[in-house]
Amino acid sequence: MKPTLRQLIAPYASVSIIGMCKNAGKTTVLNQIIRELSAAGCVLGLTSIGRDGESKDLVTGTQKPGIYVREGTLVATASELILHHCDVTREVLAATGISTPMGDVVMLRARSDGNIQLAGPSLTSQLATVREDFFRMGAEKVIIDGALSRKTLCSRKVTEATILCTGASYHKNIDTVIEDTAYTCEILTLPETRDDALRQAVEEMSDPRSILIAGDDGVWTVPTGMAPENALRDPRAAGARAVFFGGAVSEFLMKPLLMSGEKLEGLSFVVRDSTKLLLKQESCEKLRRRGAELQVLDSVNLMAVTVNPFSAYGFHFPKEELMARMEARVGLPVINVMEEAT
């Protein structure tokens, strides 16, 4: 028997939800979590790094489900949304001083059941503060509505686990949906580096965009403008075991290295988190075939994938095929969010 969302998130005090695209089912997943946990008497703390709960997506114009909470739920959202788009009876608990385009983020307790809209903090440090405030106010679990483009906000510094939502709205071709979702899961679950010397050097680096090489003589900061393939040939990179990229790792940056014939076996390429890795799947596979490994400083604990076989644009996939093929590719629990919500 497949696990329910409630069973999957039971071990974790904080969970983030991210989507592969608009209309992937993120709000449906959030509502199902609210229903299941509220029915069990669990006090929830809810916030979002973007706007969620509106009836129509402001970008695509497609219809969206609202967010319905139970009495006692804790919410962190923008002041304008509280005034105009939340119909719960509310007890204001704190003003956070965190600004958003829709006003400062305010923390409240719902004193009745009702609809809300969410728009919360956008920085990792702010989310971590709000999360701890939720716990001090009595929350038993904190749920953060996130975004795939902001995966750093789903790191373990913010939430203990993450759910990835995908489905037919991502692409009309089911093969593309499955393969791109599987690749996203792979990138999200890259291992963390265990190179303590490299980690220490990253903490002490003056320019956050620098490239560092850990080798026989310690950790060397590569001069600005020097290409990675040239840096690895430099005597100061002797015995290189890891290369840290402070900025994004793009195709433009890595293609010359892949074409250079430089020895990569046993070398680790490290980025801060998976948002910094902008490589195509083909390039990642080339690196691995040549014996290199991709690592991160901060990983994401991806615990499940939810699929929505119905597209907001008027088509759908066979649900049994989507479920079976997705399960085979991602190696994680997969839930049909539309069946879970019925």
PDB file of N, CA, C and O in Angstrom, residues 185-252:
ATOM      1  N   CYS A 185      15.443  15.493  -9.752  1.00  0.00           N
ATOM      2  CA  CYS A 185      15.627  14.728  -8.510  1.00  0.00           C
ATOM      3  C   CYS A 185      17.095  14.402  -8.286  1.00  0.00           C
ATOM      4  O   CYS A 185      17.606  14.480  -7.152  1.00  0.00           O
ATOM      5  N   GLU A 186      17.779  14.044  -9.353  1.00  0.00           N
ATOM      6  CA  GLU A 186      19.201  13.717  -9.263  1.00  0.00           C
ATOM      7  C   GLU A 186      20.005  14.922  -8.779  1.00  0.00           C
ATOM      8  O   GLU A 186      20.870  14.800  -7.897  1.00  0.00           O
ATOM      9  N   ILE A 187      19.734  16.095  -9.349  1.00  0.00           N
ATOM     10  CA  ILE A 187      20.461  17.300  -8.966  1.00  0.00           C
ATOM     11  C   ILE A 187      20.121  17.709  -7.533  1.00  0.00           C
ATOM     12  O   ILE A 187      20.989  18.120  -6.757  1.00  0.00           O
ATOM     13  N   LEU A 188      18.850  17.602  -7.167  1.00  0.00           N
ATOM     14  CA  LEU A 188      18.434  17.972  -5.811  1.00  0.00           C
ATOM     15  C   LEU A 188      19.084  17.100  -4.747  1.00  0.00           C
ATOM     16  O   LEU A 188      19.298  17.543  -3.614  1.00  0.00           O
ATOM     17  N   THR A 189      19.380  15.865  -5.107  1.00  0.00           N
ATOM     18  CA  THR A 189      19.895  14.918  -4.109  1.00  0.00           C
ATOM     19  C   THR A 189      21.392  14.665  -4.246  1.00  0.00           C
ATOM     20  O   THR A 189      21.898  13.644  -3.783  1.00  0.00           O
ATOM     21  N   LEU A 190      22.108  15.593  -4.874  1.00  0.00           N
ATOM     22  CA  LEU A 190      23.562  15.460  -4.930  1.00  0.00           C
ATOM     23  C   LEU A 190      24.136  15.379  -3.517  1.00  0.00           C
ATOM     24  O   LEU A 190      23.653  16.050  -2.606  1.00  0.00           O
ATOM     25  N   PRO A 191      25.181  14.594  -3.315  1.00  0.00           N
ATOM     26  CA  PRO A 191      25.747  14.453  -1.967  1.00  0.00           C
ATOM     27  C   PRO A 191      26.485  15.714  -1.533  1.00  0.00           C
ATOM     28  O   PRO A 191      26.992  16.481  -2.352  1.00  0.00           O
ATOM     29  N   GLU A 192      26.542  15.902  -0.227  1.00  0.00           N
ATOM     30  CA  GLU A 192      27.301  17.018   0.332  1.00  0.00           C
ATOM     31  C   GLU A 192      28.783  16.653   0.401  1.00  0.00           C
ATOM     32  O   GLU A 192      29.145  15.507   0.663  1.00  0.00           O
ATOM     33  N   THR A 193      29.636  17.643   0.161  1.00  0.00           N
ATOM     34  CA  THR A 193      31.070  17.404   0.267  1.00  0.00           C
ATOM     35  C   THR A 193      31.460  17.128   1.719  1.00  0.00           C
ATOM     36  O   THR A 193      30.895  17.708   2.647  1.00  0.00           O
ATOM     37  N   ARG A 194      32.420  16.232   1.871  1.00  0.00           N
ATOM     38  CA  ARG A 194      32.948  15.934   3.203  1.00  0.00           C
ATOM     39  C   ARG A 194      34.352  16.509   3.382  1.00  0.00           C
ATOM     40  O   ARG A 194      35.049  16.153   4.341  1.00  0.00           O
ATOM     41  N   ASP A 195      34.733  17.383   2.472  1.00  0.00           N
ATOM     42  CA  ASP A 195      36.055  17.993   2.518  1.00  0.00           C
ATOM     43  C   ASP A 195      36.025  19.169   3.489  1.00  0.00           C
ATOM     44  O   ASP A 195      35.630  20.280   3.142  1.00  0.00           O
ATOM     45  N   ASP A 196      36.442  18.934   4.721  1.00  0.00           N
ATOM     46  CA  ASP A 196      36.370  19.961   5.765  1.00  0.00           C
ATOM     47  C   ASP A 196      37.264  21.159   5.459  1.00  0.00           C
ATOM     48  O   ASP A 196      36.903  22.309   5.751  1.00  0.00           O
ATOM     49  N   ALA A 197      38.431  20.900   4.876  1.00  0.00           N
ATOM     50  CA  ALA A 197      39.336  22.000   4.542  1.00  0.00           C
ATOM     51  C   ALA A 197      38.706  22.924   3.503  1.00  0.00           C
ATOM     52  O   ALA A 197      38.824  24.157   3.582  1.00  0.00           O
ATOM     53  N   LEU A 198      38.020  22.332   2.537  1.00  0.00           N
ATOM     54  CA  LEU A 198      37.353  23.126   1.518  1.00  0.00           C
ATOM     55  C   LEU A 198      36.209  23.935   2.129  1.00  0.00           C
ATOM     56  O   LEU A 198      36.052  25.129   1.831  1.00  0.00           O
ATOM     57  N   ARG A 199      35.439  23.304   2.983  1.00  0.00           N
ATOM     58  CA  ARG A 199      34.332  24.014   3.644  1.00  0.00           C
ATOM     59  C   ARG A 199      34.853  25.217   4.441  1.00  0.00           C
ATOM     60  O   ARG A 199      34.269  26.308   4.409  1.00  0.00           O
ATOM     61  N   GLN A 200      35.932  25.014   5.166  1.00  0.00           N
ATOM     62  CA  GLN A 200      36.506  26.093   5.958  1.00  0.00           C
ATOM     63  C   GLN A 200      36.967  27.235   5.061  1.00  0.00           C
ATOM     64  O   GLN A 200      36.749  28.417   5.364  1.00  0.00           O
ATOM     65  N   ALA A 201      37.595  26.887   3.946  1.00  0.00           N
ATOM     66  CA  ALA A 201      38.070  27.908   3.015  1.00  0.00           C
ATOM     67  C   ALA A 201      36.906  28.692   2.410  1.00  0.00           C
ATOM     68  O   ALA A 201      37.009  29.902   2.188  1.00  0.00           O
ATOM     69  N   VAL A 202      35.790  28.004   2.131  1.00  0.00           N
ATOM     70  CA  VAL A 202      34.615  28.678   1.589  1.00  0.00           C
ATOM     71  C   VAL A 202      34.079  29.698   2.590  1.00  0.00           C
ATOM     72  O   VAL A 202      33.712  30.823   2.235  1.00  0.00           O
ATOM     73  N   GLU A 203      34.048  29.330   3.858  1.00  0.00           N
ATOM     74  CA  GLU A 203      33.555  30.245   4.894  1.00  0.00           C
ATOM     75  C   GLU A 203      34.426  31.490   5.000  1.00  0.00           C
ATOM     76  O   GLU A 203      33.944  32.570   5.337  1.00  0.00           O
ATOM     77  N   GLU A 204      35.708  31.342   4.696  1.00  0.00           N
ATOM     78  CA  GLU A 204      36.644  32.452   4.871  1.00  0.00           C
ATOM     79  C   GLU A 204      36.899  33.249   3.586  1.00  0.00           C
ATOM     80  O   GLU A 204      37.598  34.268   3.632  1.00  0.00           O
ATOM     81  N   MET A 205      36.358  32.816   2.462  1.00  0.00           N
ATOM     82  CA  MET A 205      36.654  33.478   1.190  1.00  0.00           C
ATOM     83  C   MET A 205      36.074  34.885   1.168  1.00  0.00           C
ATOM     84  O   MET A 205      34.969  35.135   1.661  1.00  0.00           O
ATOM     85  N   SER A 206      36.835  35.823   0.600  1.00  0.00           N
ATOM     86  CA  SER A 206      36.415  37.227   0.568  1.00  0.00           C
ATOM     87  C   SER A 206      35.460  37.523  -0.581  1.00  0.00           C
ATOM     88  O   SER A 206      34.576  38.361  -0.461  1.00  0.00           O
ATOM     89  N   ASP A 207      35.633  36.840  -1.709  1.00  0.00           N
ATOM     90  CA  ASP A 207      34.766  37.025  -2.865  1.00  0.00           C
ATOM     91  C   ASP A 207      33.895  35.781  -3.023  1.00  0.00           C
ATOM     92  O   ASP A 207      34.411  34.696  -3.334  1.00  0.00           O
ATOM     93  N   PRO A 208      32.598  35.892  -2.800  1.00  0.00           N
ATOM     94  CA  PRO A 208      31.729  34.702  -2.852  1.00  0.00           C
ATOM     95  C   PRO A 208      31.662  34.045  -4.219  1.00  0.00           C
ATOM     96  O   PRO A 208      31.166  32.930  -4.339  1.00  0.00           O
ATOM     97  N   ARG A 209      32.174  34.707  -5.256  1.00  0.00           N
ATOM     98  CA  ARG A 209      32.124  34.137  -6.614  1.00  0.00           C
ATOM     99  C   ARG A 209      33.420  33.417  -6.990  1.00  0.00           C
ATOM    100  O   ARG A 209      33.559  32.913  -8.100  1.00  0.00           O
ATOM    101  N   SER A 210      34.364  33.364  -6.073  1.00  0.00           N
ATOM    102  CA  SER A 210      35.673  32.778  -6.386  1.00  0.00           C
ATOM    103  C   SER A 210      35.591  31.285  -6.680  1.00  0.00           C
ATOM    104  O   SER A 210      34.645  30.601  -6.288  1.00  0.00           O
ATOM    105  N   ILE A 211      36.619  30.791  -7.366  1.00  0.00           N
ATOM    106  CA  ILE A 211      36.817  29.361  -7.561  1.00  0.00           C
ATOM    107  C   ILE A 211      37.963  28.933  -6.649  1.00  0.00           C
ATOM    108  O   ILE A 211      39.013  29.580  -6.617  1.00  0.00           O
ATOM    109  N   LEU A 212      37.761  27.857  -5.906  1.00  0.00           N
ATOM    110  CA  LEU A 212      38.789  27.324  -5.015  1.00  0.00           C
ATOM    111  C   LEU A 212      39.170  25.923  -5.464  1.00  0.00           C
ATOM    112  O   LEU A 212      38.307  25.160  -5.912  1.00  0.00           O
ATOM    113  N   ILE A 213      40.437  25.582  -5.323  1.00  0.00           N
ATOM    114  CA  ILE A 213      40.901  24.228  -5.629  1.00  0.00           C
ATOM    115  C   ILE A 213      41.602  23.666  -4.394  1.00  0.00           C
ATOM    116  O   ILE A 213      42.552  24.277  -3.884  1.00  0.00           O
ATOM    117  N   ALA A 214      41.115  22.538  -3.922  1.00  0.00           N
ATOM    118  CA  ALA A 214      41.727  21.860  -2.777  1.00  0.00           C
ATOM    119  C   ALA A 214      42.690  20.805  -3.296  1.00  0.00           C
ATOM    120  O   ALA A 214      42.309  19.921  -4.064  1.00  0.00           O
ATOM    121  N   GLY A 215      43.967  20.907  -2.895  1.00  0.00           N
ATOM    122  CA  GLY A 215      44.986  19.971  -3.373  1.00  0.00           C
ATOM    123  C   GLY A 215      46.025  19.653  -2.333  1.00  0.00           C
ATOM    124  O   GLY A 215      45.796  19.830  -1.123  1.00  0.00           O
ATOM    125  N   ASP A 216      47.193  19.230  -2.785  1.00  0.00           N
ATOM    126  CA  ASP A 216      48.256  18.795  -1.869  1.00  0.00           C
ATOM    127  C   ASP A 216      48.726  19.899  -0.931  1.00  0.00           C
ATOM    128  O   ASP A 216      49.089  19.637   0.219  1.00  0.00           O
ATOM    129  N   ASP A 217      48.740  21.133  -1.410  1.00  0.00           N
ATOM    130  CA  ASP A 217      49.275  22.251  -0.629  1.00  0.00           C
ATOM    131  C   ASP A 217      48.192  23.093   0.024  1.00  0.00           C
ATOM    132  O   ASP A 217      48.401  24.270   0.326  1.00  0.00           O
ATOM    133  N   GLY A 218      47.027  22.509   0.251  1.00  0.00           N
ATOM    134  CA  GLY A 218      45.933  23.251   0.866  1.00  0.00           C
ATOM    135  C   GLY A 218      44.927  23.709  -0.171  1.00  0.00           C
ATOM    136  O   GLY A 218      44.808  23.128  -1.250  1.00  0.00           O
ATOM    137  N   VAL A 219      44.207  24.767   0.169  1.00  0.00           N
ATOM    138  CA  VAL A 219      43.159  25.285  -0.717  1.00  0.00           C
ATOM    139  C   VAL A 219      43.646  26.571  -1.374  1.00  0.00           C
ATOM    140  O   VAL A 219      44.053  27.517  -0.697  1.00  0.00           O
ATOM    141  N   TRP A 220      43.626  26.577  -2.690  1.00  0.00           N
ATOM    142  CA  TRP A 220      44.134  27.695  -3.479  1.00  0.00           C
ATOM    143  C   TRP A 220      42.967  28.456  -4.105  1.00  0.00           C
ATOM    144  O   TRP A 220      42.052  27.865  -4.671  1.00  0.00           O
ATOM    145  N   THR A 221      42.981  29.797  -3.978  1.00  0.00           N
ATOM    146  CA  THR A 221      41.983  30.648  -4.624  1.00  0.00           C
ATOM    147  C   THR A 221      42.451  30.965  -6.041  1.00  0.00           C
ATOM    148  O   THR A 221      43.492  31.609  -6.234  1.00  0.00           O
ATOM    149  N   VAL A 222      41.703  30.521  -7.018  1.00  0.00           N
ATOM    150  CA  VAL A 222      42.061  30.719  -8.418  1.00  0.00           C
ATOM    151  C   VAL A 222      41.942  32.204  -8.772  1.00  0.00           C
ATOM    152  O   VAL A 222      40.943  32.853  -8.427  1.00  0.00           O
ATOM    153  N   PRO A 223      42.921  32.774  -9.435  1.00  0.00           N
ATOM    154  CA  PRO A 223      42.839  34.188  -9.821  1.00  0.00           C
ATOM    155  C   PRO A 223      41.598  34.470 -10.660  1.00  0.00           C
ATOM    156  O   PRO A 223      41.196  33.660 -11.493  1.00  0.00           O
ATOM    157  N   THR A 224      41.003  35.626 -10.434  1.00  0.00           N
ATOM    158  CA  THR A 224      39.812  36.021 -11.183  1.00  0.00           C
ATOM    159  C   THR A 224      40.090  36.011 -12.686  1.00  0.00           C
ATOM    160  O   THR A 224      41.103  36.538 -13.149  1.00  0.00           O
ATOM    161  N   GLY A 225      39.197  35.366 -13.424  1.00  0.00           N
ATOM    162  CA  GLY A 225      39.335  35.318 -14.875  1.00  0.00           C
ATOM    163  C   GLY A 225      40.050  34.096 -15.403  1.00  0.00           C
ATOM    164  O   GLY A 225      40.009  33.834 -16.608  1.00  0.00           O
ATOM    165  N   MET A 226      40.732  33.331 -14.536  1.00  0.00           N
ATOM    166  CA  MET A 226      41.411  32.123 -14.995  1.00  0.00           C
ATOM    167  C   MET A 226      40.398  31.001 -15.184  1.00  0.00           C
ATOM    168  O   MET A 226      39.628  30.687 -14.280  1.00  0.00           O
ATOM    169  N   ALA A 227      40.400  30.394 -16.349  1.00  0.00           N
ATOM    170  CA  ALA A 227      39.461  29.314 -16.653  1.00  0.00           C
ATOM    171  C   ALA A 227      39.792  28.072 -15.837  1.00  0.00           C
ATOM    172  O   ALA A 227      40.967  27.805 -15.547  1.00  0.00           O
ATOM    173  N   PRO A 228      38.793  27.278 -15.464  1.00  0.00           N
ATOM    174  CA  PRO A 228      39.033  26.082 -14.653  1.00  0.00           C
ATOM    175  C   PRO A 228      40.039  25.124 -15.274  1.00  0.00           C
ATOM    176  O   PRO A 228      40.876  24.549 -14.565  1.00  0.00           O
ATOM    177  N   GLU A 229      39.971  24.927 -16.603  1.00  0.00           N
ATOM    178  CA  GLU A 229      40.891  23.983 -17.256  1.00  0.00           C
ATOM    179  C   GLU A 229      42.335  24.476 -17.154  1.00  0.00           C
ATOM    180  O   GLU A 229      43.265  23.662 -17.033  1.00  0.00           O
ATOM    181  N   ASN A 230      42.528  25.783 -17.173  1.00  0.00           N
ATOM    182  CA  ASN A 230      43.881  26.325 -17.013  1.00  0.00           C
ATOM    183  C   ASN A 230      44.329  26.274 -15.557  1.00  0.00           C
ATOM    184  O   ASN A 230      45.495  26.003 -15.271  1.00  0.00           O
ATOM    185  N   ALA A 231      43.396  26.512 -14.652  1.00  0.00           N
ATOM    186  CA  ALA A 231      43.723  26.478 -13.229  1.00  0.00           C
ATOM    187  C   ALA A 231      44.177  25.080 -12.804  1.00  0.00           C
ATOM    188  O   ALA A 231      45.103  24.927 -12.005  1.00  0.00           O
ATOM    189  N   LEU A 232      43.556  24.043 -13.363  1.00  0.00           N
ATOM    190  CA  LEU A 232      43.916  22.677 -12.986  1.00  0.00           C
ATOM    191  C   LEU A 232      45.305  22.286 -13.490  1.00  0.00           C
ATOM    192  O   LEU A 232      45.905  21.340 -12.976  1.00  0.00           O
ATOM    193  N   ARG A 233      45.832  23.015 -14.476  1.00  0.00           N
ATOM    194  CA  ARG A 233      47.179  22.737 -14.973  1.00  0.00           C
ATOM    195  C   ARG A 233      48.241  23.519 -14.190  1.00  0.00           C
ATOM    196  O   ARG A 233      49.430  23.265 -14.343  1.00  0.00           O
ATOM    197  N   ASP A 234      47.799  24.462 -13.379  1.00  0.00           N
ATOM    198  CA  ASP A 234      48.723  25.306 -12.626  1.00  0.00           C
ATOM    199  C   ASP A 234      49.409  24.495 -11.529  1.00  0.00           C
ATOM    200  O   ASP A 234      48.773  23.641 -10.898  1.00  0.00           O
ATOM    201  N   PRO A 235      50.698  24.692 -11.285  1.00  0.00           N
ATOM    202  CA  PRO A 235      51.396  23.953 -10.214  1.00  0.00           C
ATOM    203  C   PRO A 235      50.740  24.102  -8.850  1.00  0.00           C
ATOM    204  O   PRO A 235      50.828  23.191  -8.018  1.00  0.00           O
ATOM    205  N   ARG A 236      50.060  25.214  -8.628  1.00  0.00           N
ATOM    206  CA  ARG A 236      49.398  25.418  -7.332  1.00  0.00           C
ATOM    207  C   ARG A 236      48.190  24.503  -7.142  1.00  0.00           C
ATOM    208  O   ARG A 236      47.675  24.382  -6.035  1.00  0.00           O
ATOM    209  N   ALA A 237      47.760  23.846  -8.227  1.00  0.00           N
ATOM    210  CA  ALA A 237      46.629  22.918  -8.148  1.00  0.00           C
ATOM    211  C   ALA A 237      47.101  21.467  -8.072  1.00  0.00           C
ATOM    212  O   ALA A 237      46.294  20.542  -8.241  1.00  0.00           O
ATOM    213  N   ALA A 238      48.381  21.262  -7.779  1.00  0.00           N
ATOM    214  CA  ALA A 238      48.922  19.888  -7.718  1.00  0.00           C
ATOM    215  C   ALA A 238      48.129  19.040  -6.731  1.00  0.00           C
ATOM    216  O   ALA A 238      47.819  19.467  -5.619  1.00  0.00           O
ATOM    217  N   GLY A 239      47.800  17.823  -7.157  1.00  0.00           N
ATOM    218  CA  GLY A 239      47.053  16.906  -6.298  1.00  0.00           C
ATOM    219  C   GLY A 239      45.618  17.326  -6.082  1.00  0.00           C
ATOM    220  O   GLY A 239      45.005  16.952  -5.066  1.00  0.00           O
ATOM    221  N   ALA A 240      45.065  18.063  -7.026  1.00  0.00           N
ATOM    222  CA  ALA A 240      43.690  18.569  -6.873  1.00  0.00           C
ATOM    223  C   ALA A 240      42.714  17.427  -6.623  1.00  0.00           C
ATOM    224  O   ALA A 240      42.719  16.419  -7.315  1.00  0.00           O
ATOM    225  N   ARG A 241      41.901  17.632  -5.609  1.00  0.00           N
ATOM    226  CA  ARG A 241      40.868  16.634  -5.279  1.00  0.00           C
ATOM    227  C   ARG A 241      39.458  17.218  -5.366  1.00  0.00           C
ATOM    228  O   ARG A 241      38.477  16.484  -5.493  1.00  0.00           O
ATOM    229  N   ALA A 242      39.354  18.556  -5.276  1.00  0.00           N
ATOM    230  CA  ALA A 242      38.038  19.188  -5.333  1.00  0.00           C
ATOM    231  C   ALA A 242      38.165  20.601  -5.877  1.00  0.00           C
ATOM    232  O   ALA A 242      39.140  21.306  -5.612  1.00  0.00           O
ATOM    233  N   VAL A 243      37.158  20.998  -6.663  1.00  0.00           N
ATOM    234  CA  VAL A 243      37.065  22.359  -7.188  1.00  0.00           C
ATOM    235  C   VAL A 243      35.733  22.939  -6.731  1.00  0.00           C
ATOM    236  O   VAL A 243      34.674  22.365  -7.003  1.00  0.00           O
ATOM    237  N   PHE A 244      35.793  24.072  -6.028  1.00  0.00           N
ATOM    238  CA  PHE A 244      34.574  24.739  -5.576  1.00  0.00           C
ATOM    239  C   PHE A 244      34.299  25.954  -6.447  1.00  0.00           C
ATOM    240  O   PHE A 244      35.183  26.771  -6.690  1.00  0.00           O
ATOM    241  N   PHE A 245      33.058  26.060  -6.918  1.00  0.00           N
ATOM    242  CA  PHE A 245      32.635  27.197  -7.727  1.00  0.00           C
ATOM    243  C   PHE A 245      31.704  28.071  -6.893  1.00  0.00           C
ATOM    244  O   PHE A 245      30.615  27.648  -6.513  1.00  0.00           O
ATOM    245  N   GLY A 246      32.137  29.301  -6.627  1.00  0.00           N
ATOM    246  CA  GLY A 246      31.299  30.198  -5.837  1.00  0.00           C
ATOM    247  C   GLY A 246      30.095  30.703  -6.599  1.00  0.00           C
ATOM    248  O   GLY A 246      29.049  30.978  -6.009  1.00  0.00           O
ATOM    249  N   GLY A 247      30.214  30.821  -7.919  1.00  0.00           N
ATOM    250  CA  GLY A 247      29.090  31.246  -8.741  1.00  0.00           C
ATOM    251  C   GLY A 247      28.420  30.060  -9.410  1.00  0.00           C
ATOM    252  O   GLY A 247      28.602  28.906  -9.020  1.00  0.00           O
ATOM    253  N   ALA A 248      27.643  30.351 -10.428  1.00  0.00           N
ATOM    254  CA  ALA A 248      26.929  29.299 -11.147  1.00  0.00           C
ATOM    255  C   ALA A 248      27.877  28.512 -12.049  1.00  0.00           C
ATOM    256  O   ALA A 248      28.818  29.064 -12.619  1.00  0.00           O
ATOM    257  N   VAL A 249      27.612  27.224 -12.176  1.00  0.00           N
ATOM    258  CA  VAL A 249      28.362  26.358 -13.089  1.00  0.00           C
ATOM    259  C   VAL A 249      27.513  26.165 -14.340  1.00  0.00           C
ATOM    260  O   VAL A 249      26.533  25.418 -14.333  1.00  0.00           O
ATOM    261  N   SER A 250      27.881  26.851 -15.390  1.00  0.00           N
ATOM    262  CA  SER A 250      27.089  26.865 -16.613  1.00  0.00           C
ATOM    263  C   SER A 250      27.740  26.022 -17.704  1.00  0.00           C
ATOM    264  O   SER A 250      28.895  25.601 -17.595  1.00  0.00           O
ATOM    265  N   GLU A 251      27.002  25.816 -18.791  1.00  0.00           N
ATOM    266  CA  GLU A 251      27.547  25.133 -19.958  1.00  0.00           C
ATOM    267  C   GLU A 251      28.736  25.923 -20.511  1.00  0.00           C
ATOM    268  O   GLU A 251      29.744  25.334 -20.912  1.00  0.00           O
ATOM    269  N   PHE A 252      28.629  27.231 -20.545  1.00  0.00           N
ATOM    270  CA  PHE A 252      29.697  28.080 -21.059  1.00  0.00           C
ATOM    271  C   PHE A 252      30.991  27.887 -20.267  1.00  0.00           C
ATOM    272  O   PHE A 252      32.085  27.877 -20.826  1.00  0.00           O
TER     273      PHE A 252
END
